[in-house]
Structure formats: structure tokens, C-alpha cells
XYZ file of C-alpha atoms in Angstrom:
650
model
C 14.036 46.259 2.559
C 16.011 46.131 -1.139
C 16.195 42.532 -2.807
C 18.004 40.403 -5.321
C 17.320 38.557 -8.035
C 19.265 35.970 -9.713
C 18.129 33.237 -11.924
C 19.579 30.157 -11.222
C 20.413 27.719 -14.556
C 16.745 25.967 -14.814
C 15.785 29.318 -15.291
C 14.219 29.858 -11.541
C 13.980 32.845 -10.391
C 15.601 33.005 -6.607
C 14.980 36.743 -4.864
C 17.019 37.382 -1.610
C 17.996 39.932 0.855
C 19.928 42.708 -1.055
C 23.998 41.862 -0.151
C 22.996 37.952 -0.250
C 26.215 36.016 -1.064
C 26.609 32.697 -2.724
C 26.460 30.812 0.600
C 23.262 32.315 1.512
C 21.756 31.296 -2.431
C 23.018 27.845 -1.505
C 21.272 27.598 2.029
C 18.311 28.951 0.395
C 18.244 26.238 -2.223
C 18.543 23.778 0.247
C 20.363 22.453 3.233
C 22.441 19.471 1.190
C 23.002 22.152 -1.356
C 24.796 24.401 1.190
C 26.768 21.554 2.243
C 28.398 20.765 -1.006
C 28.801 24.232 -2.683
C 31.989 25.424 -3.256
C 31.461 28.429 -5.298
C 29.079 29.753 -7.283
C 30.133 31.174 -10.968
C 28.268 34.238 -12.788
C 28.540 35.507 -15.742
C 31.246 32.925 -16.599
C 33.250 34.716 -13.729
C 34.076 31.771 -10.423
C 33.596 33.857 -7.559
C 33.916 33.090 -3.695
C 30.689 31.719 -2.186
C 31.452 34.426 0.933
C 31.235 37.436 -1.988
C 27.841 38.866 -2.281
C 25.768 38.477 -5.297
C 25.387 40.104 -8.488
C 21.993 41.262 -8.974
C 20.355 40.329 -12.394
C 23.091 37.925 -12.986
C 22.600 34.151 -13.680
C 24.000 32.014 -10.866
C 25.439 28.553 -10.962
C 26.040 27.070 -7.429
C 29.341 25.250 -7.670
C 29.819 21.643 -6.221
C 32.060 18.531 -6.703
C 30.547 17.646 -9.521
C 30.749 20.869 -11.128
C 33.061 21.654 -14.345
C 35.997 23.752 -12.922
C 35.015 22.454 -9.410
C 38.913 21.136 -9.367
C 40.310 24.214 -10.580
C 39.084 25.369 -7.122
C 40.109 22.803 -5.195
C 43.521 23.151 -6.746
C 43.787 26.371 -6.453
C 43.707 26.050 -2.426
C 45.771 23.298 -2.712
C 48.803 25.567 -4.150
C 47.960 28.163 -0.884
C 48.201 25.110 1.290
C 51.716 24.206 -0.343
C 52.727 27.527 0.188
C 51.784 27.500 3.797
C 53.284 24.347 4.554
C 56.922 25.295 2.240
C 57.025 28.564 4.812
C 56.824 26.935 8.108
C 59.195 24.073 6.813
C 62.197 26.326 4.812
C 62.008 30.027 6.929
C 63.450 32.657 4.968
C 61.996 30.996 1.865
C 60.372 33.556 -0.513
C 57.013 33.317 -2.792
C 55.618 34.231 -5.646
C 52.738 32.307 -8.190
C 50.922 29.103 -7.244
C 47.728 28.590 -9.783
C 45.737 25.898 -10.490
C 47.058 24.386 -14.046
C 45.648 21.710 -16.289
C 45.586 18.517 -14.415
C 46.941 20.056 -10.762
C 48.578 23.216 -9.761
C 51.941 24.250 -8.927
C 53.390 26.960 -6.437
C 57.312 28.736 -7.376
C 59.808 29.985 -4.412
C 62.788 31.440 -4.046
C 64.548 28.879 -1.208
C 67.493 30.916 0.535
C 70.730 29.928 -0.712
C 72.384 26.513 0.023
C 68.460 24.824 -0.116
C 66.766 22.894 -2.222
C 64.283 20.604 -2.726
C 63.607 17.457 -4.199
C 61.019 14.852 -4.825
C 62.571 13.110 -1.677
C 61.253 16.060 0.492
C 57.737 15.412 -1.008
C 56.726 13.067 2.223
C 57.390 15.870 4.928
C 55.794 18.957 3.139
C 53.046 16.516 2.579
C 52.628 15.893 5.922
C 52.804 19.151 6.879
C 50.091 20.069 4.291
C 47.963 17.305 5.924
C 48.211 19.178 8.913
C 46.219 22.445 7.079
C 43.627 20.838 5.896
C 42.897 18.242 9.078
C 42.621 21.990 10.707
C 39.805 23.103 8.504
C 41.282 26.583 7.883
C 38.650 29.038 6.765
C 39.793 30.895 3.248
C 39.175 34.661 4.259
C 39.383 37.282 1.495
C 40.612 40.903 2.528
C 40.406 43.784 0.669
C 43.169 45.800 1.313
C 44.703 49.093 -0.307
C 47.479 49.104 -2.349
C 49.977 51.096 0.483
C 48.836 48.534 3.314
C 49.454 45.606 1.288
C 52.964 46.905 -0.140
C 54.143 47.619 3.901
C 52.879 44.251 4.740
C 55.247 42.206 2.255
C 58.078 44.450 2.350
C 57.951 43.842 5.791
C 57.525 40.099 5.393
C 60.814 40.352 2.465
C 58.863 38.522 0.050
C 60.105 40.943 -2.599
C 57.956 38.805 -5.602
C 54.402 39.817 -3.957
C 55.941 43.858 -3.889
C 56.942 43.779 -7.420
C 53.437 42.007 -8.734
C 51.713 44.727 -7.167
C 53.666 47.644 -8.333
C 53.243 46.373 -11.957
C 48.951 45.774 -11.140
C 49.718 49.678 -9.821
C 51.811 50.607 -13.273
C 48.977 48.667 -15.386
C 45.791 50.737 -14.031
C 47.596 53.633 -14.254
C 46.802 57.185 -13.680
C 43.777 57.884 -15.979
C 42.048 54.774 -13.401
C 44.138 54.000 -10.651
C 44.332 50.539 -8.630
C 43.257 51.415 -4.545
C 42.915 48.259 -3.550
C 44.138 44.512 -3.669
C 42.885 41.095 -2.453
C 44.787 38.821 0.702
C 43.833 35.496 1.041
C 44.387 33.691 4.327
C 44.275 29.924 5.725
C 45.318 29.719 9.219
C 48.947 31.750 9.569
C 49.323 32.102 5.399
C 48.056 34.896 3.790
C 49.018 35.445 0.452
C 47.944 38.073 -2.721
C 45.757 36.550 -4.845
C 42.160 37.665 -6.921
C 40.590 34.192 -6.127
C 38.737 32.090 -6.000
C 38.938 29.962 -3.543
C 36.814 27.323 -1.573
C 35.052 27.525 1.888
C 37.833 26.027 3.886
C 40.933 23.730 2.982
C 39.068 20.226 4.012
C 36.999 20.224 0.769
C 40.583 18.707 -0.544
C 40.252 15.380 0.268
C 43.687 14.276 -1.872
C 46.615 15.716 -2.902
C 50.330 14.661 -4.460
C 53.321 16.297 -4.310
C 54.563 14.616 -8.112
C 57.984 16.750 -9.209
C 59.939 20.107 -9.413
C 61.385 21.732 -11.718
C 62.880 25.752 -12.327
C 61.480 28.185 -13.619
C 62.891 31.999 -14.377
C 60.857 34.644 -12.929
C 58.033 35.921 -14.758
C 59.339 33.826 -18.055
C 62.733 35.474 -18.059
C 65.801 33.941 -18.904
C 67.619 37.085 -17.154
C 65.772 36.903 -14.161
C 66.253 34.462 -10.567
C 65.682 31.217 -11.465
C 62.935 30.041 -9.137
C 61.890 26.336 -7.862
C 58.798 25.306 -9.389
C 56.312 22.567 -7.343
C 53.918 20.542 -9.189
C 51.415 18.748 -7.186
C 48.066 17.697 -7.803
C 44.143 17.430 -5.576
C 41.303 15.263 -6.209
C 37.625 15.280 -4.114
C 38.773 11.878 -3.590
C 41.569 9.306 -3.098
C 39.695 7.333 -5.483
C 40.262 9.817 -8.200
C 43.827 10.389 -7.383
C 44.464 6.862 -6.978
C 42.700 6.617 -11.032
C 44.980 9.567 -12.306
C 48.041 8.170 -10.968
C 47.276 5.395 -12.788
C 46.567 6.898 -15.850
C 50.112 9.184 -15.400
C 52.048 5.335 -15.034
C 50.025 4.394 -18.175
C 51.353 7.882 -19.408
C 54.926 7.427 -19.104
C 54.800 3.885 -19.938
C 53.420 5.342 -23.654
C 55.980 8.117 -23.860
C 56.460 8.640 -27.157
C 60.089 9.654 -26.308
C 60.819 6.590 -24.818
C 58.750 4.612 -27.161
C 60.445 6.693 -30.242
C 64.238 5.128 -29.063
C 63.172 1.586 -28.406
C 60.882 1.412 -31.492
C 64.061 3.240 -33.700
C 61.531 5.751 -35.049
C 63.499 8.980 -34.480
C 65.797 11.033 -32.591
C 67.016 14.535 -31.164
C 69.822 15.785 -31.334
C 71.144 19.519 -29.648
C 73.076 20.085 -32.930
C 69.392 21.142 -34.106
C 67.434 21.661 -31.381
C 63.599 21.113 -31.813
C 64.413 19.412 -34.813
C 64.103 15.778 -34.944
C 66.068 12.815 -37.088
C 63.545 10.567 -38.575
C 64.631 6.913 -38.730
C 64.111 4.490 -41.520
C 61.132 2.825 -39.123
C 59.799 6.231 -38.514
C 59.534 7.519 -41.945
C 57.589 3.865 -43.273
C 54.984 5.524 -40.416
C 55.542 9.218 -41.660
C 54.928 7.358 -45.698
C 51.398 5.993 -44.551
C 50.470 9.027 -43.785
C 51.502 11.160 -46.385
C 49.993 8.680 -48.804
C 46.852 8.498 -46.914
C 47.019 12.486 -46.811
C 47.694 13.076 -50.380
C 45.219 9.679 -51.497
C 42.014 11.940 -49.646
C 43.259 14.995 -50.309
C 43.242 14.523 -54.365
C 39.435 12.640 -53.891
C 37.975 15.236 -52.238
C 39.759 18.280 -55.203
C 42.557 19.270 -53.626
C 45.330 20.331 -55.942
C 48.997 19.316 -54.259
C 51.429 22.039 -54.208
C 55.077 23.186 -52.563
C 56.142 26.646 -51.501
C 59.495 27.790 -50.109
C 60.613 28.187 -46.901
C 62.250 31.452 -47.132
C 60.670 34.561 -48.122
C 61.596 38.474 -48.031
C 60.045 39.753 -44.675
C 57.579 42.024 -46.284
C 55.660 39.141 -46.958
C 54.604 38.852 -43.028
C 54.591 42.666 -42.587
C 51.830 42.380 -45.446
C 50.118 39.153 -44.347
C 49.985 40.611 -40.342
C 52.550 37.606 -39.185
C 54.989 40.546 -38.559
C 53.057 42.257 -36.086
C 51.620 39.432 -34.335
C 53.910 36.365 -34.680
C 57.818 37.855 -35.130
C 59.092 36.700 -31.937
C 58.361 33.286 -32.684
C 59.744 33.739 -36.250
C 63.697 33.284 -37.544
C 65.499 35.564 -39.257
C 68.786 35.687 -41.751
C 70.053 38.209 -43.915
C 70.660 37.170 -47.899
C 72.789 39.974 -49.839
C 71.383 42.478 -47.252
C 68.078 41.916 -47.795
C 65.867 40.968 -44.392
C 64.504 37.267 -44.951
C 62.400 34.904 -42.882
C 61.559 31.534 -42.813
C 58.027 31.003 -43.259
C 56.028 30.315 -39.950
C 52.767 30.003 -41.817
C 52.101 28.050 -45.172
C 49.158 30.837 -46.010
C 50.901 33.923 -47.662
C 52.694 31.263 -49.752
C 49.378 29.929 -51.226
C 47.838 33.879 -50.973
C 50.901 33.931 -54.186
C 49.611 30.887 -55.862
C 46.141 32.433 -56.016
C 47.252 35.467 -57.182
C 49.326 34.228 -60.531
C 46.062 34.038 -62.798
C 43.068 36.072 -62.861
C 40.751 34.162 -61.858
C 36.654 33.306 -62.158
C 33.618 32.818 -59.791
C 33.917 29.543 -62.527
C 37.263 28.661 -61.041
C 35.921 28.461 -57.799
C 36.827 26.715 -55.213
C 40.419 26.570 -55.556
C 41.406 24.165 -52.842
C 45.672 24.193 -52.737
C 46.416 21.370 -50.190
C 50.936 21.108 -49.143
C 53.347 19.281 -46.758
C 53.782 22.639 -45.335
C 57.615 22.857 -43.781
C 57.385 25.746 -40.990
C 59.640 27.144 -38.507
C 58.690 28.540 -35.295
C 61.060 29.629 -32.234
C 59.340 27.764 -29.348
C 61.488 28.285 -26.172
C 64.188 25.797 -25.273
C 62.194 24.543 -22.244
C 58.707 24.196 -24.017
C 59.786 21.799 -26.183
C 58.794 18.288 -25.933
C 59.634 15.230 -28.068
C 57.234 15.085 -31.191
C 55.149 16.916 -29.107
C 56.287 20.942 -29.460
C 58.584 21.303 -32.282
C 60.447 24.317 -34.171
C 60.683 22.297 -37.413
C 56.974 21.951 -38.268
C 55.551 19.831 -40.842
C 52.033 20.669 -41.962
C 48.934 19.154 -43.314
C 48.149 22.382 -44.891
C 45.545 23.716 -47.167
C 43.990 26.314 -47.658
C 40.545 26.846 -49.959
C 39.839 30.136 -51.929
C 35.758 30.407 -52.691
C 33.399 33.082 -52.591
C 31.254 33.614 -49.615
C 28.099 31.630 -50.851
C 30.048 28.191 -51.007
C 31.880 28.774 -47.416
C 29.270 26.679 -46.036
C 29.483 23.677 -48.275
C 33.470 24.210 -47.969
C 33.615 24.316 -43.923
C 31.102 21.199 -43.753
C 33.400 19.405 -46.905
C 36.549 19.929 -43.969
C 34.705 18.478 -41.099
C 33.438 15.804 -43.110
C 36.794 14.723 -43.953
C 38.095 15.135 -40.613
C 35.512 13.069 -39.207
C 36.637 10.329 -42.325
C 40.290 10.624 -41.190
C 39.909 10.431 -37.329
C 37.648 7.530 -37.823
C 41.021 5.488 -39.439
C 42.688 6.006 -35.721
C 39.294 5.005 -33.283
C 38.899 8.597 -32.724
C 35.680 10.364 -31.385
C 35.832 14.601 -32.315
C 34.475 17.193 -30.449
C 33.760 20.682 -31.509
C 34.617 23.776 -30.108
C 34.218 27.247 -31.898
C 36.152 29.235 -31.037
C 35.523 33.567 -31.379
C 37.593 36.779 -32.058
C 40.828 37.390 -29.118
C 41.499 40.476 -27.819
C 44.882 40.772 -30.173
C 43.725 40.639 -33.456
C 43.396 42.243 -37.325
C 40.027 43.134 -39.190
C 37.015 45.118 -38.133
C 34.305 43.889 -35.958
C 31.745 43.676 -38.848
C 34.224 41.242 -40.666
C 34.344 39.413 -37.582
C 30.510 38.588 -36.870
C 30.363 37.382 -40.609
C 33.060 34.756 -40.085
C 31.597 33.907 -36.624
C 27.769 34.108 -38.441
C 29.434 31.161 -41.355
C 31.271 28.690 -38.897
C 28.353 28.277 -36.931
C 25.500 28.295 -39.548
C 27.478 25.380 -40.971
C 27.923 23.827 -37.346
C 24.148 24.052 -36.829
C 23.063 22.919 -41.281
C 25.154 20.381 -40.408
C 23.564 19.525 -36.966
C 26.849 19.411 -34.923
C 27.341 19.460 -31.338
C 30.015 22.312 -30.262
C 31.338 24.471 -27.601
C 31.721 27.907 -28.055
C 35.711 29.241 -26.519
C 35.458 32.793 -26.121
C 38.926 34.570 -27.466
C 40.631 31.690 -28.697
C 40.436 32.792 -31.964
C 43.410 32.778 -34.272
C 44.368 36.217 -34.383
C 43.293 36.336 -38.192
C 39.674 34.996 -38.122
C 37.710 32.604 -35.955
C 37.798 28.696 -36.484
C 36.499 25.425 -35.439
C 38.644 23.159 -33.299
C 38.675 19.518 -33.416
C 39.567 17.685 -29.790
C 40.366 14.272 -29.633
C 40.426 11.651 -26.848
C 43.421 8.884 -27.209
C 42.995 5.428 -25.868
C 43.620 6.710 -22.301
C 41.708 9.047 -21.596
C 43.602 12.081 -22.446
C 42.238 15.341 -25.087
C 44.407 16.234 -27.887
C 43.425 18.975 -30.121
C 44.037 18.357 -33.757
C 42.330 19.986 -36.672
C 41.293 23.154 -37.166
C 39.039 24.871 -39.609
C 39.793 28.841 -39.965
C 37.739 30.984 -41.746
C 39.965 33.904 -42.947
C 38.358 37.967 -44.776
C 40.917 39.516 -43.494
C 44.182 37.851 -45.944
C 42.230 38.398 -49.223
C 41.667 41.706 -47.962
C 45.382 42.780 -47.295
C 46.748 40.410 -50.636
C 43.771 42.662 -52.626
C 42.623 39.341 -53.674
C 39.705 39.290 -55.958
C 38.182 37.261 -58.531
C 35.683 37.628 -61.437
C 31.795 37.212 -60.699
C 29.151 35.932 -62.913
C 28.037 39.655 -62.977
C 31.469 40.355 -64.551
C 32.466 42.705 -61.626
C 35.303 42.168 -59.093
C 34.875 40.318 -55.740
C 36.991 39.464 -53.080
C 37.377 35.504 -52.211
C 37.008 34.092 -48.564
C 39.563 32.030 -47.443
C 39.646 28.814 -45.647
C 42.885 27.401 -43.612
C 42.480 23.970 -42.629
C 44.736 21.197 -40.962
C 43.296 17.888 -39.796
C 46.031 16.127 -38.456
C 47.740 19.297 -37.496
C 51.445 18.267 -38.029
C 52.744 14.901 -38.991
C 55.151 15.063 -36.053
C 52.756 16.206 -33.393
C 50.316 13.541 -34.927
C 52.984 10.801 -34.903
C 53.751 11.408 -31.188
C 50.627 11.448 -30.877
C 50.078 7.714 -32.492
C 52.746 6.202 -30.677
C 51.107 7.163 -27.568
C 47.840 6.453 -28.638
C 48.664 2.903 -29.545
C 51.728 2.583 -27.037
C 53.621 1.767 -30.504
C 51.127 -1.304 -31.407
C 50.761 0.144 -34.668
C 47.770 -1.424 -36.516
C 49.012 -3.222 -39.483
C 49.198 -1.125 -42.131
C 51.107 2.026 -40.125
C 53.564 -0.495 -38.660
C 57.000 -0.141 -39.668
C 57.721 -3.927 -40.157
C 54.995 -5.469 -40.849
C 56.289 -9.186 -40.607
C 59.002 -10.778 -39.343
C 60.637 -13.841 -40.613
C 61.948 -15.807 -38.311
C 63.471 -18.947 -39.501
C 63.571 -21.875 -37.000
C 67.429 -22.695 -37.314
C 70.234 -21.944 -39.621
C 69.215 -23.992 -42.377
C 66.198 -22.823 -42.932
C 67.377 -18.908 -43.112
C 67.929 -19.499 -47.309
C 63.729 -20.010 -47.454
C 63.069 -17.819 -44.779
C 64.794 -15.374 -47.342
C 62.466 -16.193 -50.371
C 59.757 -15.645 -47.888
C 60.943 -12.322 -47.005
C 61.380 -11.438 -50.888
C 58.410 -12.550 -51.423
C 56.200 -10.303 -49.099
C 58.254 -7.565 -49.928
C 57.325 -7.935 -53.659
C 53.844 -8.376 -52.588
C 54.211 -4.831 -51.074
C 54.397 -5.699 -47.691
C 57.213 -4.047 -45.154
C 59.129 -7.997 -44.033
C 62.639 -8.103 -42.200
C 64.194 -11.595 -41.949
C 65.838 -12.468 -38.682
C 68.621 -14.668 -39.711
C 70.576 -14.579 -36.093
C 71.677 -17.357 -34.495
C 69.212 -17.777 -31.677
C 66.843 -19.721 -30.805
C 62.975 -19.327 -32.544
C 61.498 -18.571 -29.085
C 64.307 -15.554 -28.421
C 63.339 -14.567 -31.991
C 59.580 -14.931 -31.087
C 60.070 -12.395 -28.102
C 62.122 -10.050 -29.572
C 59.381 -9.399 -32.101
C 57.092 -9.145 -29.669
C 59.150 -6.658 -27.598
C 59.527 -4.311 -31.208
C 55.504 -4.652 -31.315
C 55.892 -6.076 -35.032
C 52.191 -7.374 -36.068
C 52.819 -10.504 -37.556
C 55.600 -13.571 -37.370
C 56.167 -16.129 -39.782
C 57.928 -18.724 -38.463
C 59.687 -20.862 -40.893
C 61.078 -24.953 -40.271
C 61.703 -28.103 -41.645
C 57.796 -28.531 -42.840
C 57.266 -25.252 -44.071
C 60.576 -24.914 -46.529
C 58.386 -28.365 -47.719
C 54.853 -27.111 -48.289
C 55.927 -23.553 -49.299
C 54.219 -21.975 -46.648
C 54.561 -20.138 -43.041
C 53.763 -20.865 -39.390
C 51.720 -17.474 -38.648
C 51.841 -15.963 -35.482
C 50.006 -12.691 -34.423
C 51.625 -9.987 -31.523
C 50.016 -10.552 -28.728
C 47.563 -13.014 -29.638
C 49.901 -16.142 -29.777
C 49.926 -18.787 -32.793
C 47.320 -18.438 -35.847
C 48.040 -21.759 -37.419
C 50.578 -22.623 -40.703
C 49.016 -21.650 -44.053
C 50.107 -21.257 -47.661
C 52.555 -18.123 -48.349
C 50.375 -16.672 -50.641
C 47.745 -16.923 -48.547
C 49.298 -14.960 -45.635
C 49.950 -12.745 -48.161
C 46.508 -11.917 -49.505
C 45.248 -12.242 -45.474
C 47.994 -9.444 -44.396
C 47.181 -7.030 -47.773
C 43.726 -7.178 -47.343
C 44.080 -6.362 -43.343
C 46.454 -3.436 -44.925
C 43.749 -2.337 -47.393
C 41.186 -1.936 -44.846
C 43.543 0.603 -43.020
C 42.190 -0.889 -39.434
C 42.680 1.467 -36.487
C 43.612 -1.514 -34.379
C 43.334 -5.372 -34.685
C 40.633 -6.374 -32.833
C 38.298 -3.900 -35.299
């Protein structure tokens, strides 16, 4: 009998009968693993337990503890949702239902006159639990294209028919599509590539969360569908913890806090573009000050470039071919112009302005670069997804020999910045995407250079295959905030292509022309998005150095207001952002409102303080700290500002 061999993660060789499945492999390893197994991963692809193994490929048995396991049961849950909805709403048409980050969704077209809201979630979830408790097996069947089309046409499932027809068209006549896969659980059958778990009972906890509109295929000219979002976990405890995190996230929502703290606003007069209020500008200016100081200290020279350019610039840079759908255009005196979506082509013009020598390198340009990108209106999300973007951008022009030290310098700069905010970075090396420019040889060199810098610095990282920029590979820096959410902030990108496209050169020590390498570097990402993340990270309780109002002066009575004004002025003269609350209100109410505004320090001034020239100092969230002379208060606050602590507890 023929045998099939696979290699387990620990390097052990496992030999099985030819045609053996993932379930067979799990059973051969042990009965406990056989019971726990959800799916298998071979050569990076997650597959059903029931599918035959591919000999000679590495094999990982996926259990509830494995990476990617939640995606499997969330895909299962999407099918269970569709099954429940089809039973509860006869005549509904189904489209797609994938797992997504933190959950899943399914898109439906309900019959005319039927609407679904979160008020209906209870009965839908109850029907879903019936399918889950029934322990329905997920059975895969490969059928011919014609058979699948006949089936879904007979059922009136037009979206499934269109999906199959598109698969046929994409395959083309040279390699025609002969079959598609269907998955059945209980009474429900869906067009699906998989994978799925063994049965519905692996879903231990499920929750529907929201309803939204979604155009079919993302096309506003097509039918609008009803998208139902949900999530699923392996235990009720995990679900409860997730829902608690969601509640925390809602309380920290930067859009809500931005309104309450009067940091910024939005208007339909300029969608996707924040209007910064004075309090928000105080945060912006502090970040700009930090950005400017640290760039200067590391040898960057600040520049400023226009936002409007002849479109020929972007054709030469490659943005025209890969990015023009996200750009804004206009005509100026019959000349096609575009708002820049990136700063890099502008910095190239600065480099080209003069003849460069190897002695000039590296050249480091930094810019708070204003760019515009057309983000679809449905994707706009407060400060986190905008159309008017101010990048903390930089571009380094260096020789091949300088790449490693410059990349390490960028990463060390990022680590310094993130430590100020209490972020611990995780690194990801993103390699060549399918849609790219440049030769494979160029990509080989660029990827090896970034990997060499990471290895030389001894930094752990993960490889994110296929997610590089269109012009070069990159190192992305991901952070985890105070409630455990991950954010991608910084990026360091290596680019051989743009210097070649613009014919950049420098004179080497051999007196010959050489092509420089270009490093694209942003560490905060954009000022808008970074501030939005900070608002949520701190829940609006900014450390003193960032707080819009650092100290509120609160007179006990009207007769103390004149002294309070002198205290606020003295703090302002010392370089602190101080504000006087001279309203005819009780001091208790003033304190409560300053606490709600999350002002770090409150200086309560009464009769004794007028006589002594001091103030009673309070700390937000901590209470009374005692009475101090005014100069001592100013000295204390200024020392804390200078430290740039990421929280009051540090």
C-alpha cells in the first residue's frame, strides 16, 4: 500500500496510509488531539480535517489554542447565522459571509418590506443556538459548475449564481473551472471554499452585534444589502471578556471624547477632514514640538513641499498606475494637476536640485507633509480614517552600504518615541506584493537588506508575506494600547525603484555616478490618526505634557478671583497651559467639572492662599496633594512636563 509522509512542527515525520485526512493524522498522534482538532494547516493553508493530506508538506493540527482557530469557528458561525436567517425569513437572498478581525458577518437581501434590526437579534441567536446544539456536521462536496448553477438558480439565489459565473470568467478558457465546493450543515448549503470545523458544536459562544448597510460588491450602483455582524469564541468567558473590552472601547471612543473635550469637530462641508479646536491644537503642537526636536537631534533637515502637482510627476513615480483611484485631480489653465497622495516624489525633487556627492550622504529630509487621499465615505472613521492626512514623514537618501545603519537608526527612533507613550512595538517584515513595480532582483536585494538590519539589531519580527508597498518591502511597527488593541503605527520602507525612475545619482569616491537608495519613514503614521489613538489609549486623560489644559485655577469665592487670575497668569508666564475658572459657582462644582474635563492639576485658591501666595494643589483622579507656594507648584509641574511621562503613575 502507498504511504504519505508529513512533517510535524517539532520535526517529527508522520507516515500514514495514502489518502489519509487531517482527522486521521490527529488520531494517529493521540486521542486527545483527535478530540481537540479543528482543522489542519499545510504549507500555510488552513484545510478541513476531512480533506486528504498532501504528502511532503509540513502539517500543523489546529486546535482552539492555535493561531487562526477563531477564524475557523467564526466562519462556521457565519454559516449558522445564514441558516437561521433563511429559516426565520423565507425568501431571503444570501450573498457572502466571511470571518473578519474580531468576528464575522453575513450579507442578506431581505424580501420587500422586511427589515432587520438589533431588536431581532434575540430570536436569531436562539435559532442559531438550535443549530449549534444539534452538532451539525460541516460536509464539503465538490460539484460541477453546471450542477451548482442549476441548484442556486432553482433556489433563486442570484448572488451565488453571479459569484459562480465570475469564478468561471476569472478562470478563463485556457484553464476552465470545472467544479466548485459546497458546504452543508443541517438544512443549509452554501457556496464556499472553506475551511470549516468538524461541526457546529465547536462554537461555544456566539453574539450578534450590529446591523449595517453594504452595497453588493462594494459598488454604490448595485443592490444595498443588510450586513449582520457578530462574533464567536471558544468559551462564554472569552466572549464576556471581549464584550467588556468593547464597552471600554466605546467609553474611550475618540469621536465621543473629542466632542466632550472640545478637541476637534467634523463637518459635511469637508468630509473626512477634521477641524481642530484650540484644545486639540495644544496636543498637536506638543507632538509637533517633540517631532521637530527629535528629528533635528537625529540629523534630519525639515522641508516643506507643495500639495498640488502636474500629474506627470505621479506617472513617473508610479503612483498613477497603482494609486490614481485614490487621488484628487483638477485642471489649472488646461493643465492636469493632482493633490499629492504621498510626499516622496516631492522630496525626490529636492534631492535632484543639486549635484550630490557620496560625502553628502545620507541626506535626511523630514516634513509634516499634508497629503490627500480619496477614502470612500463608508470607510471614514473619525481621526482614524481621514482624507486630509498630515504625515510625520521622512525620506533618507543613502548609499547601499549605509542602508543597515539608517534602518536601525529609524527603528531606534521609533522605539524612543513609542516608549514615551507606553507602547511596546512588535515588528513585521512585509514582503513583495502581487501588484508591484521593479524587478525580482531588486526586490531580493531590498528584502535582504531589511532582514539584515533586523537581524543585526537582534530584533524579533514576523514575516507578513505579500504586504509590502508597491515600490518596496517594509518593516511595520505595531503597538498594543492600554486595553489590548493592536495598532499599526510606524513603517520603514526600502525603495530602489523610485531613485531609478527619477534617474537619481551621486558621485562616488571612485568619481563615477551611483544610484542612491531611498528609505521612506513615518513613525507616528499621521498626526490625525496618532492623536485619535492617543485619545483612546489614555481615555482622554492625557499626561501633563500633552494635556490641553495643564492646570485649572479655581477661586473659592468671587473675592478670590483677582488672585486666581494672577496665579493663572504666573503659570502661563512659566510656560504652562493654565486656565482660570472665575464663574460664580461653588468650588465643589468647579472641581467636579475640572475632573470631568480630565484636567491634570487643579489649584484651589482661597483666603489663606491669597495671604500666603500659594495654592492648594489637587491631582486629577487622586485628590488633594496639600498646599504649596506658587513657585513650588510651577517648578513641580514644569519638571513633570520636561520628563514627558506617559502617565501620572510612571
